[in-house]
Amino acid sequence: MSVVAIDQVHKRYGALEVLKGVSLSVDTGQVVAIIGRSGSGKSTMLRCINGLEAFQSGSITVAGHDVQQEPTKLRELRKDVGIVFQSYNLFPHLTVSQNITLSPRITQGVKAADAEVIARRVLSQVGLLEKFDAYPDMLSGGQQQRVAIARSLAMRPKVMLFDEVTSALDPELTGEVLLVMEQLAKEGMTMLLVTHEMSFARSVADLTVFMHQGKIWEAGPSKELFERPTTAELQAFLASGV
Ligand code: ADP
Ligand code: MG
């Protein structure tokens, strides 16, 4: 059953058409990698999925929410759809556990003791339970990004969106973050991830989508797509060693 259904979405910034009729269906538990050059519309697509950007035509349904039709219900939508960015933006004056419990406590009215249980659960998921009381500046970039993922998981999302979450990290720190994402995928989380990590996309994602000039140019099962790219544009992109 599809948990994300994107149908003929067109998105413009002024005169610039950034998404030119994008359609994509993602089933529960599927992992979809989105690849493509800078400026091809990858981030815009993710931002449309959780209502951070409006679009001019088409429709997006996520976990039963019609993104465009329910602007007043964005909070409910965002509870079901977690998004993690390249910049992790943890609050520096709050501990790891406080960063994680803030949103459940404020937006869902979760009691302090229950929020703590949630924090322990999600920190275990990302392998950082021992950092419960640490402050963000005591952690490496990779650890901070894992806390940001944990913070998102605390809302019990049905879908997780990741936008180049390892791009700001030193190469030696990307592996630990990719491992957390791989683990999440194995646990059955539905995920859409924009990434430059081609070997990760190939080995972890069920489907890979190549975006080019605001369109889904080519898409398919990851191994097939990487082994036998059919369009000249994807062939050139893969050959460029991005
Ligand atoms: P990608 O993530 O693939 O690099 P983006 O979705 O960020 O691509 O951007 C797609 C296009 O939309 C680019 O040409 C970018 O400059 C433009 N764009 C993105 N955000 C805005 C914005 N807020 N205002 C105007 N143009 C934007
Ligand atoms: Mg982007």
PDB file of C-alpha atoms and ligand atoms in Angstrom:
ATOM      1  CA  MET A   1       0.000   0.000   0.000  1.00  0.00           C
ATOM      2  CA  SER A   2       1.389   3.378  -0.902  1.00  0.00           C
ATOM      3  CA  VAL A   3       2.091   5.641   2.040  1.00  0.00           C
ATOM      4  CA  VAL A   4       3.436   8.480  -0.103  1.00  0.00           C
ATOM      5  CA  ALA A   5       1.614   9.291  -3.337  1.00  0.00           C
ATOM      6  CA  ILE A   6       2.913  12.186  -5.404  1.00  0.00           C
ATOM      7  CA  ASP A   7       0.871  12.922  -8.511  1.00  0.00           C
ATOM      8  CA  GLN A   8       1.851  15.371 -11.234  1.00  0.00           C
ATOM      9  CA  VAL A   9       3.271  17.987  -8.893  1.00  0.00           C
ATOM     10  CA  HIS A  10       4.275  21.294 -10.434  1.00  0.00           C
ATOM     11  CA  LYS A  11       6.165  23.798  -8.338  1.00  0.00           C
ATOM     12  CA  ARG A  12       7.377  27.246  -9.373  1.00  0.00           C
ATOM     13  CA  TYR A  13       9.438  29.891  -7.647  1.00  0.00           C
ATOM     14  CA  GLY A  14       8.285  32.954  -9.569  1.00  0.00           C
ATOM     15  CA  ALA A  15       9.064  32.243 -13.208  1.00  0.00           C
ATOM     16  CA  LEU A  16      11.359  29.328 -12.372  1.00  0.00           C
ATOM     17  CA  GLU A  17       9.632  25.979 -12.686  1.00  0.00           C
ATOM     18  CA  VAL A  18      11.443  23.690 -10.269  1.00  0.00           C
ATOM     19  CA  LEU A  19       9.190  20.615 -10.326  1.00  0.00           C
ATOM     20  CA  LYS A  20       7.723  19.856 -13.744  1.00  0.00           C
ATOM     21  CA  GLY A  21       5.111  17.196 -13.148  1.00  0.00           C
ATOM     22  CA  VAL A  22       6.657  14.858 -10.601  1.00  0.00           C
ATOM     23  CA  SER A  23       4.853  11.602  -9.786  1.00  0.00           C
ATOM     24  CA  LEU A  24       6.096   8.984  -7.357  1.00  0.00           C
ATOM     25  CA  SER A  25       4.497   6.306  -5.243  1.00  0.00           C
ATOM     26  CA  VAL A  26       6.205   4.825  -2.186  1.00  0.00           C
ATOM     27  CA  ASP A  27       4.936   1.728  -0.392  1.00  0.00           C
ATOM     28  CA  THR A  28       5.044   1.150   3.340  1.00  0.00           C
ATOM     29  CA  GLY A  29       8.523   0.007   4.340  1.00  0.00           C
ATOM     30  CA  GLN A  30      10.113   1.028   1.057  1.00  0.00           C
ATOM     31  CA  VAL A  31      13.397   2.908   0.955  1.00  0.00           C
ATOM     32  CA  VAL A  32      13.740   5.354  -1.924  1.00  0.00           C
ATOM     33  CA  ALA A  33      16.982   7.134  -2.770  1.00  0.00           C
ATOM     34  CA  ILE A  34      16.799  10.376  -4.729  1.00  0.00           C
ATOM     35  CA  ILE A  35      19.886  11.291  -6.692  1.00  0.00           C
ATOM     36  CA  GLY A  36      20.717  14.007  -9.171  1.00  0.00           C
ATOM     37  CA  ARG A  37      22.697  17.148  -9.746  1.00  0.00           C
ATOM     38  CA  SER A  38      22.504  20.224  -7.587  1.00  0.00           C
ATOM     39  CA  GLY A  39      19.468  22.290  -8.546  1.00  0.00           C
ATOM     40  CA  SER A  40      17.478  19.401 -10.011  1.00  0.00           C
ATOM     41  CA  GLY A  41      14.663  19.806  -7.461  1.00  0.00           C
ATOM     42  CA  LYS A  42      15.462  17.059  -4.930  1.00  0.00           C
ATOM     43  CA  SER A  43      15.160  19.196  -1.787  1.00  0.00           C
ATOM     44  CA  THR A  44      12.099  20.959  -3.120  1.00  0.00           C
ATOM     45  CA  MET A  45      10.374  17.635  -3.604  1.00  0.00           C
ATOM     46  CA  LEU A  46      11.123  16.550  -0.020  1.00  0.00           C
ATOM     47  CA  ARG A  47       9.979  19.920   1.313  1.00  0.00           C
ATOM     48  CA  CYS A  48       6.706  19.628  -0.588  1.00  0.00           C
ATOM     49  CA  ILE A  49       6.103  16.184   0.931  1.00  0.00           C
ATOM     50  CA  ASN A  50       5.988  17.479   4.482  1.00  0.00           C
ATOM     51  CA  GLY A  51       4.307  20.757   3.699  1.00  0.00           C
ATOM     52  CA  LEU A  52       7.312  23.044   4.062  1.00  0.00           C
ATOM     53  CA  GLU A  53       6.658  24.290   0.521  1.00  0.00           C
ATOM     54  CA  ALA A  54       3.379  24.838  -1.274  1.00  0.00           C
ATOM     55  CA  PHE A  55       3.047  23.816  -4.922  1.00  0.00           C
ATOM     56  CA  GLN A  56       0.888  25.094  -7.772  1.00  0.00           C
ATOM     57  CA  SER A  57      -0.736  21.925  -9.076  1.00  0.00           C
ATOM     58  CA  GLY A  58      -0.883  18.193  -8.586  1.00  0.00           C
ATOM     59  CA  SER A  59      -1.385  16.387  -5.296  1.00  0.00           C
ATOM     60  CA  ILE A  60       0.597  14.744  -2.527  1.00  0.00           C
ATOM     61  CA  THR A  61      -0.889  12.330  -0.043  1.00  0.00           C
ATOM     62  CA  VAL A  62       1.250  11.155   2.862  1.00  0.00           C
ATOM     63  CA  ALA A  63       0.049   8.666   5.454  1.00  0.00           C
ATOM     64  CA  GLY A  64      -3.541   9.677   4.808  1.00  0.00           C
ATOM     65  CA  HIS A  65      -2.895  13.424   4.810  1.00  0.00           C
ATOM     66  CA  ASP A  66      -3.613  15.467   1.714  1.00  0.00           C
ATOM     67  CA  VAL A  67      -0.678  17.849   2.038  1.00  0.00           C
ATOM     68  CA  GLN A  68      -2.123  20.696   0.006  1.00  0.00           C
ATOM     69  CA  GLN A  69      -5.739  20.458   1.170  1.00  0.00           C
ATOM     70  CA  GLU A  70      -5.061  20.539   4.880  1.00  0.00           C
ATOM     71  CA  PRO A  71      -2.870  23.535   5.610  1.00  0.00           C
ATOM     72  CA  THR A  72      -4.357  23.809   9.094  1.00  0.00           C
ATOM     73  CA  LYS A  73      -3.434  20.229   9.825  1.00  0.00           C
ATOM     74  CA  LEU A  74       0.247  20.623   9.092  1.00  0.00           C
ATOM     75  CA  ARG A  75       1.129  19.755  12.648  1.00  0.00           C
ATOM     76  CA  GLU A  76      -0.533  16.345  12.300  1.00  0.00           C
ATOM     77  CA  LEU A  77       1.173  15.816   8.970  1.00  0.00           C
ATOM     78  CA  ARG A  78       4.586  16.674  10.429  1.00  0.00           C
ATOM     79  CA  LYS A  79       4.036  14.304  13.333  1.00  0.00           C
ATOM     80  CA  ASP A  80       3.762  11.503  10.790  1.00  0.00           C
ATOM     81  CA  VAL A  81       6.557  12.727   8.523  1.00  0.00           C
ATOM     82  CA  GLY A  82       9.981  13.332  10.029  1.00  0.00           C
ATOM     83  CA  ILE A  83      12.591  15.310   8.136  1.00  0.00           C
ATOM     84  CA  VAL A  84      16.308  15.533   8.842  1.00  0.00           C
ATOM     85  CA  PHE A  85      18.536  18.039   7.079  1.00  0.00           C
ATOM     86  CA  GLN A  86      22.226  18.434   6.412  1.00  0.00           C
ATOM     87  CA  SER A  87      22.440  20.926   9.283  1.00  0.00           C
ATOM     88  CA  TYR A  88      21.261  19.241  12.462  1.00  0.00           C
ATOM     89  CA  ASN A  89      20.338  22.395  14.416  1.00  0.00           C
ATOM     90  CA  LEU A  90      20.249  20.967  17.912  1.00  0.00           C
ATOM     91  CA  PHE A  91      19.605  23.486  20.659  1.00  0.00           C
ATOM     92  CA  PRO A  92      23.048  24.077  22.213  1.00  0.00           C
ATOM     93  CA  HIS A  93      21.691  25.030  25.651  1.00  0.00           C
ATOM     94  CA  LEU A  94      19.672  21.818  25.987  1.00  0.00           C
ATOM     95  CA  THR A  95      20.977  18.335  26.722  1.00  0.00           C
ATOM     96  CA  VAL A  96      20.593  15.536  24.224  1.00  0.00           C
ATOM     97  CA  SER A  97      17.545  14.169  26.049  1.00  0.00           C
ATOM     98  CA  GLN A  98      15.999  17.631  26.361  1.00  0.00           C
ATOM     99  CA  ASN A  99      16.501  18.218  22.638  1.00  0.00           C
ATOM    100  CA  ILE A 100      14.691  14.963  21.945  1.00  0.00           C
ATOM    101  CA  THR A 101      11.797  15.382  24.384  1.00  0.00           C
ATOM    102  CA  LEU A 102      11.034  19.032  23.600  1.00  0.00           C
ATOM    103  CA  SER A 103       8.747  18.381  20.655  1.00  0.00           C
ATOM    104  CA  PRO A 104       6.810  15.418  22.093  1.00  0.00           C
ATOM    105  CA  ARG A 105       6.252  17.392  25.299  1.00  0.00           C
ATOM    106  CA  ILE A 106       5.153  20.611  23.620  1.00  0.00           C
ATOM    107  CA  THR A 107       3.251  19.368  20.588  1.00  0.00           C
ATOM    108  CA  GLN A 108       1.868  16.122  21.986  1.00  0.00           C
ATOM    109  CA  GLY A 109       1.628  16.892  25.681  1.00  0.00           C
ATOM    110  CA  VAL A 110       3.729  13.871  26.603  1.00  0.00           C
ATOM    111  CA  LYS A 111       4.532  13.841  30.346  1.00  0.00           C
ATOM    112  CA  ALA A 112       8.152  14.265  31.433  1.00  0.00           C
ATOM    113  CA  ALA A 113       8.559  10.680  32.646  1.00  0.00           C
ATOM    114  CA  ASP A 114       7.071   9.247  29.455  1.00  0.00           C
ATOM    115  CA  ALA A 115       9.183  11.556  27.339  1.00  0.00           C
ATOM    116  CA  GLU A 116      12.262  10.221  29.077  1.00  0.00           C
ATOM    117  CA  VAL A 117      11.278   6.665  28.173  1.00  0.00           C
ATOM    118  CA  ILE A 118      10.894   7.796  24.564  1.00  0.00           C
ATOM    119  CA  ALA A 119      14.303   9.500  24.657  1.00  0.00           C
ATOM    120  CA  ARG A 120      15.930   6.307  25.886  1.00  0.00           C
ATOM    121  CA  ARG A 121      14.238   4.262  23.193  1.00  0.00           C
ATOM    122  CA  VAL A 122      15.278   6.508  20.299  1.00  0.00           C
ATOM    123  CA  LEU A 123      18.791   7.067  21.650  1.00  0.00           C
ATOM    124  CA  SER A 124      19.213   3.298  21.808  1.00  0.00           C
ATOM    125  CA  GLN A 125      18.043   3.114  18.205  1.00  0.00           C
ATOM    126  CA  VAL A 126      20.860   5.420  17.113  1.00  0.00           C
ATOM    127  CA  GLY A 127      23.377   3.856  19.510  1.00  0.00           C
ATOM    128  CA  LEU A 128      23.830   6.905  21.747  1.00  0.00           C
ATOM    129  CA  LEU A 129      22.090   6.061  24.999  1.00  0.00           C
ATOM    130  CA  GLU A 130      25.238   6.993  26.920  1.00  0.00           C
ATOM    131  CA  LYS A 131      24.901  10.599  25.645  1.00  0.00           C
ATOM    132  CA  PHE A 132      21.525  11.116  27.321  1.00  0.00           C
ATOM    133  CA  ASP A 133      22.778  13.971  29.543  1.00  0.00           C
ATOM    134  CA  ALA A 134      25.468  15.330  27.241  1.00  0.00           C
ATOM    135  CA  TYR A 135      25.297  18.731  25.555  1.00  0.00           C
ATOM    136  CA  PRO A 136      25.520  18.904  21.739  1.00  0.00           C
ATOM    137  CA  ASP A 137      28.930  20.609  21.735  1.00  0.00           C
ATOM    138  CA  MET A 138      30.376  17.576  23.547  1.00  0.00           C
ATOM    139  CA  LEU A 139      29.461  15.402  20.575  1.00  0.00           C
ATOM    140  CA  SER A 140      31.048  14.861  17.177  1.00  0.00           C
ATOM    141  CA  GLY A 141      29.185  15.999  14.059  1.00  0.00           C
ATOM    142  CA  GLY A 142      28.204  12.417  13.319  1.00  0.00           C
ATOM    143  CA  GLN A 143      26.857  11.949  16.833  1.00  0.00           C
ATOM    144  CA  GLN A 144      24.930  15.225  16.631  1.00  0.00           C
ATOM    145  CA  GLN A 145      23.346  14.110  13.377  1.00  0.00           C
ATOM    146  CA  ARG A 146      22.396  10.791  15.012  1.00  0.00           C
ATOM    147  CA  VAL A 147      20.736  12.767  17.837  1.00  0.00           C
ATOM    148  CA  ALA A 148      18.860  14.796  15.212  1.00  0.00           C
ATOM    149  CA  ILE A 149      17.600  11.540  13.714  1.00  0.00           C
ATOM    150  CA  ALA A 150      16.622  10.314  17.197  1.00  0.00           C
ATOM    151  CA  ARG A 151      14.773  13.579  17.797  1.00  0.00           C
ATOM    152  CA  SER A 152      12.757  12.954  14.680  1.00  0.00           C
ATOM    153  CA  LEU A 153      12.068   9.325  15.620  1.00  0.00           C
ATOM    154  CA  ALA A 154      10.697  10.453  18.991  1.00  0.00           C
ATOM    155  CA  MET A 155       7.553  11.619  17.181  1.00  0.00           C
ATOM    156  CA  ARG A 156       6.992   8.076  15.897  1.00  0.00           C
ATOM    157  CA  PRO A 157       6.862   9.143  12.247  1.00  0.00           C
ATOM    158  CA  LYS A 158       5.396   6.868   9.602  1.00  0.00           C
ATOM    159  CA  VAL A 159       7.747   8.260   6.970  1.00  0.00           C
ATOM    160  CA  MET A 160      11.244   9.682   7.317  1.00  0.00           C
ATOM    161  CA  LEU A 161      12.773  12.151   4.880  1.00  0.00           C
ATOM    162  CA  PHE A 162      16.536  12.680   4.824  1.00  0.00           C
ATOM    163  CA  ASP A 163      18.085  15.524   2.835  1.00  0.00           C
ATOM    164  CA  GLU A 164      21.819  14.991   2.358  1.00  0.00           C
ATOM    165  CA  VAL A 165      22.259  14.245   6.036  1.00  0.00           C
ATOM    166  CA  THR A 166      25.906  13.258   5.650  1.00  0.00           C
ATOM    167  CA  SER A 167      27.013  16.037   3.285  1.00  0.00           C
ATOM    168  CA  ALA A 168      28.308  18.359   6.012  1.00  0.00           C
ATOM    169  CA  LEU A 169      30.230  15.622   7.812  1.00  0.00           C
ATOM    170  CA  ASP A 170      33.865  14.705   7.536  1.00  0.00           C
ATOM    171  CA  PRO A 171      34.228  11.457   5.562  1.00  0.00           C
ATOM    172  CA  GLU A 172      35.179   9.459   8.658  1.00  0.00           C
ATOM    173  CA  LEU A 173      31.885  10.433  10.328  1.00  0.00           C
ATOM    174  CA  THR A 174      29.498   9.638   7.484  1.00  0.00           C
ATOM    175  CA  GLY A 175      29.668   5.871   8.032  1.00  0.00           C
ATOM    176  CA  GLU A 176      28.103   5.936  11.503  1.00  0.00           C
ATOM    177  CA  VAL A 177      25.158   8.015  10.247  1.00  0.00           C
ATOM    178  CA  LEU A 178      24.635   5.789   7.205  1.00  0.00           C
ATOM    179  CA  LEU A 179      24.692   2.773   9.504  1.00  0.00           C
ATOM    180  CA  VAL A 180      21.873   4.242  11.599  1.00  0.00           C
ATOM    181  CA  MET A 181      19.850   4.845   8.443  1.00  0.00           C
ATOM    182  CA  GLU A 182      20.527   1.338   7.206  1.00  0.00           C
ATOM    183  CA  GLN A 183      19.350  -0.043  10.545  1.00  0.00           C
ATOM    184  CA  LEU A 184      16.156   2.029  10.321  1.00  0.00           C
ATOM    185  CA  ALA A 185      15.567   0.674   6.840  1.00  0.00           C
ATOM    186  CA  LYS A 186      15.960  -2.877   8.138  1.00  0.00           C
ATOM    187  CA  GLU A 187      13.446  -2.154  10.888  1.00  0.00           C
ATOM    188  CA  GLY A 188      10.914  -1.360   8.173  1.00  0.00           C
ATOM    189  CA  MET A 189      10.858   2.436   8.255  1.00  0.00           C
ATOM    190  CA  THR A 190       9.529   4.032   5.082  1.00  0.00           C
ATOM    191  CA  MET A 191      12.250   6.409   3.943  1.00  0.00           C
ATOM    192  CA  LEU A 192      12.993   8.873   1.167  1.00  0.00           C
ATOM    193  CA  LEU A 193      16.555  10.067   1.145  1.00  0.00           C
ATOM    194  CA  VAL A 194      18.418  12.523  -0.997  1.00  0.00           C
ATOM    195  CA  THR A 195      22.014  11.393  -1.087  1.00  0.00           C
ATOM    196  CA  HIS A 196      25.355  11.632  -2.846  1.00  0.00           C
ATOM    197  CA  GLU A 197      26.357   8.282  -1.348  1.00  0.00           C
ATOM    198  CA  MET A 198      25.853   6.151  -4.422  1.00  0.00           C
ATOM    199  CA  SER A 199      27.012   2.890  -2.863  1.00  0.00           C
ATOM    200  CA  PHE A 200      24.559   3.434  -0.007  1.00  0.00           C
ATOM    201  CA  ALA A 201      21.703   4.116  -2.439  1.00  0.00           C
ATOM    202  CA  ARG A 202      22.611   1.058  -4.433  1.00  0.00           C
ATOM    203  CA  SER A 203      22.851  -1.321  -1.486  1.00  0.00           C
ATOM    204  CA  VAL A 204      20.162   0.001   0.887  1.00  0.00           C
ATOM    205  CA  ALA A 205      17.468   1.643  -1.246  1.00  0.00           C
ATOM    206  CA  ASP A 206      14.806  -0.521  -2.878  1.00  0.00           C
ATOM    207  CA  LEU A 207      14.215   2.136  -5.489  1.00  0.00           C
ATOM    208  CA  THR A 208      16.434   4.892  -6.800  1.00  0.00           C
ATOM    209  CA  VAL A 209      15.032   7.964  -8.479  1.00  0.00           C
ATOM    210  CA  PHE A 210      17.212  10.159 -10.678  1.00  0.00           C
ATOM    211  CA  MET A 211      15.991  13.742 -10.844  1.00  0.00           C
ATOM    212  CA  HIS A 212      17.060  15.974 -13.686  1.00  0.00           C
ATOM    213  CA  GLN A 213      15.808  19.466 -14.518  1.00  0.00           C
ATOM    214  CA  GLY A 214      12.775  19.200 -12.259  1.00  0.00           C
ATOM    215  CA  LYS A 215      11.641  15.814 -13.504  1.00  0.00           C
ATOM    216  CA  ILE A 216      11.982  12.220 -12.473  1.00  0.00           C
ATOM    217  CA  TRP A 217      14.175  11.375 -15.410  1.00  0.00           C
ATOM    218  CA  GLU A 218      14.724   7.737 -14.624  1.00  0.00           C
ATOM    219  CA  ALA A 219      13.677   5.468 -11.733  1.00  0.00           C
ATOM    220  CA  GLY A 220      13.814   1.812 -10.902  1.00  0.00           C
ATOM    221  CA  PRO A 221      15.059  -0.882  -8.571  1.00  0.00           C
ATOM    222  CA  SER A 222      18.403   0.437  -7.319  1.00  0.00           C
ATOM    223  CA  LYS A 223      20.680  -2.319  -8.550  1.00  0.00           C
ATOM    224  CA  GLU A 224      19.180  -2.218 -12.048  1.00  0.00           C
ATOM    225  CA  LEU A 225      19.344   1.550 -12.222  1.00  0.00           C
ATOM    226  CA  PHE A 226      23.010   1.682 -11.262  1.00  0.00           C
ATOM    227  CA  GLU A 227      24.035  -1.285 -13.385  1.00  0.00           C
ATOM    228  CA  ARG A 228      22.018  -0.365 -16.466  1.00  0.00           C
ATOM    229  CA  PRO A 229      21.216   3.345 -16.597  1.00  0.00           C
ATOM    230  CA  THR A 230      19.224   3.895 -19.761  1.00  0.00           C
ATOM    231  CA  THR A 231      19.214   7.654 -20.244  1.00  0.00           C
ATOM    232  CA  ALA A 232      22.291   9.537 -21.414  1.00  0.00           C
ATOM    233  CA  GLU A 233      21.773  12.020 -18.556  1.00  0.00           C
ATOM    234  CA  LEU A 234      21.928   9.371 -15.829  1.00  0.00           C
ATOM    235  CA  GLN A 235      24.888   7.706 -17.520  1.00  0.00           C
ATOM    236  CA  ALA A 236      26.721  11.032 -17.548  1.00  0.00           C
ATOM    237  CA  PHE A 237      25.758  11.741 -13.942  1.00  0.00           C
ATOM    238  CA  LEU A 238      27.026   8.382 -12.708  1.00  0.00           C
ATOM    239  CA  ALA A 239      30.195   8.682 -14.780  1.00  0.00           C
ATOM    240  CA  SER A 240      30.915  12.105 -13.275  1.00  0.00           C
ATOM    241  CA  GLY A 241      31.623  10.371  -9.978  1.00  0.00           C
ATOM    242  CA  VAL A 242      29.347  12.579  -7.874  1.00  0.00           C
TER     243      VAL A 242
HETATM  244  P1  ADP B   1      18.507  20.248  -5.237  1.00  0.00           P
HETATM  245  O1  ADP B   1      18.102  19.895  -3.852  1.00  0.00           O
HETATM  246  O2  ADP B   1      18.319  19.151  -6.234  1.00  0.00           O
HETATM  247  O3  ADP B   1      19.902  20.797  -5.295  1.00  0.00           O
HETATM  248  P2  ADP B   1      16.575  22.370  -4.970  1.00  0.00           P
HETATM  249  O4  ADP B   1      15.262  21.698  -4.847  1.00  0.00           O
HETATM  250  O5  ADP B   1      17.201  22.894  -3.744  1.00  0.00           O
HETATM  251  O6  ADP B   1      17.558  21.407  -5.776  1.00  0.00           O
HETATM  252  O7  ADP B   1      16.445  23.590  -5.974  1.00  0.00           O
HETATM  253  C1  ADP B   1      15.840  23.473  -7.254  1.00  0.00           C
HETATM  254  C2  ADP B   1      15.833  24.833  -7.924  1.00  0.00           C
HETATM  255  O8  ADP B   1      14.990  25.709  -7.198  1.00  0.00           O
HETATM  256  C3  ADP B   1      17.194  25.519  -7.981  1.00  0.00           C
HETATM  257  O9  ADP B   1      17.287  26.186  -9.211  1.00  0.00           O
HETATM  258  C4  ADP B   1      17.139  26.482  -6.837  1.00  0.00           C
HETATM  259  O10 ADP B   1      17.956  27.586  -7.078  1.00  0.00           O
HETATM  260  C5  ADP B   1      15.681  26.876  -6.816  1.00  0.00           C
HETATM  261  N1  ADP B   1      15.199  27.254  -5.478  1.00  0.00           N
HETATM  262  C6  ADP B   1      15.222  26.478  -4.380  1.00  0.00           C
HETATM  263  N2  ADP B   1      14.671  27.113  -3.321  1.00  0.00           N
HETATM  264  C7  ADP B   1      14.295  28.327  -3.763  1.00  0.00           C
HETATM  265  C8  ADP B   1      13.644  29.460  -3.166  1.00  0.00           C
HETATM  266  N3  ADP B   1      13.282  29.446  -1.864  1.00  0.00           N
HETATM  267  N4  ADP B   1      13.430  30.545  -3.941  1.00  0.00           N
HETATM  268  C9  ADP B   1      13.762  30.548  -5.244  1.00  0.00           C
HETATM  269  N5  ADP B   1      14.368  29.518  -5.884  1.00  0.00           N
HETATM  270  C10 ADP B   1      14.624  28.425  -5.157  1.00  0.00           C
HETATM  271 MG    MG B   2      19.171  19.922  -2.088  1.00  0.00          MG
END
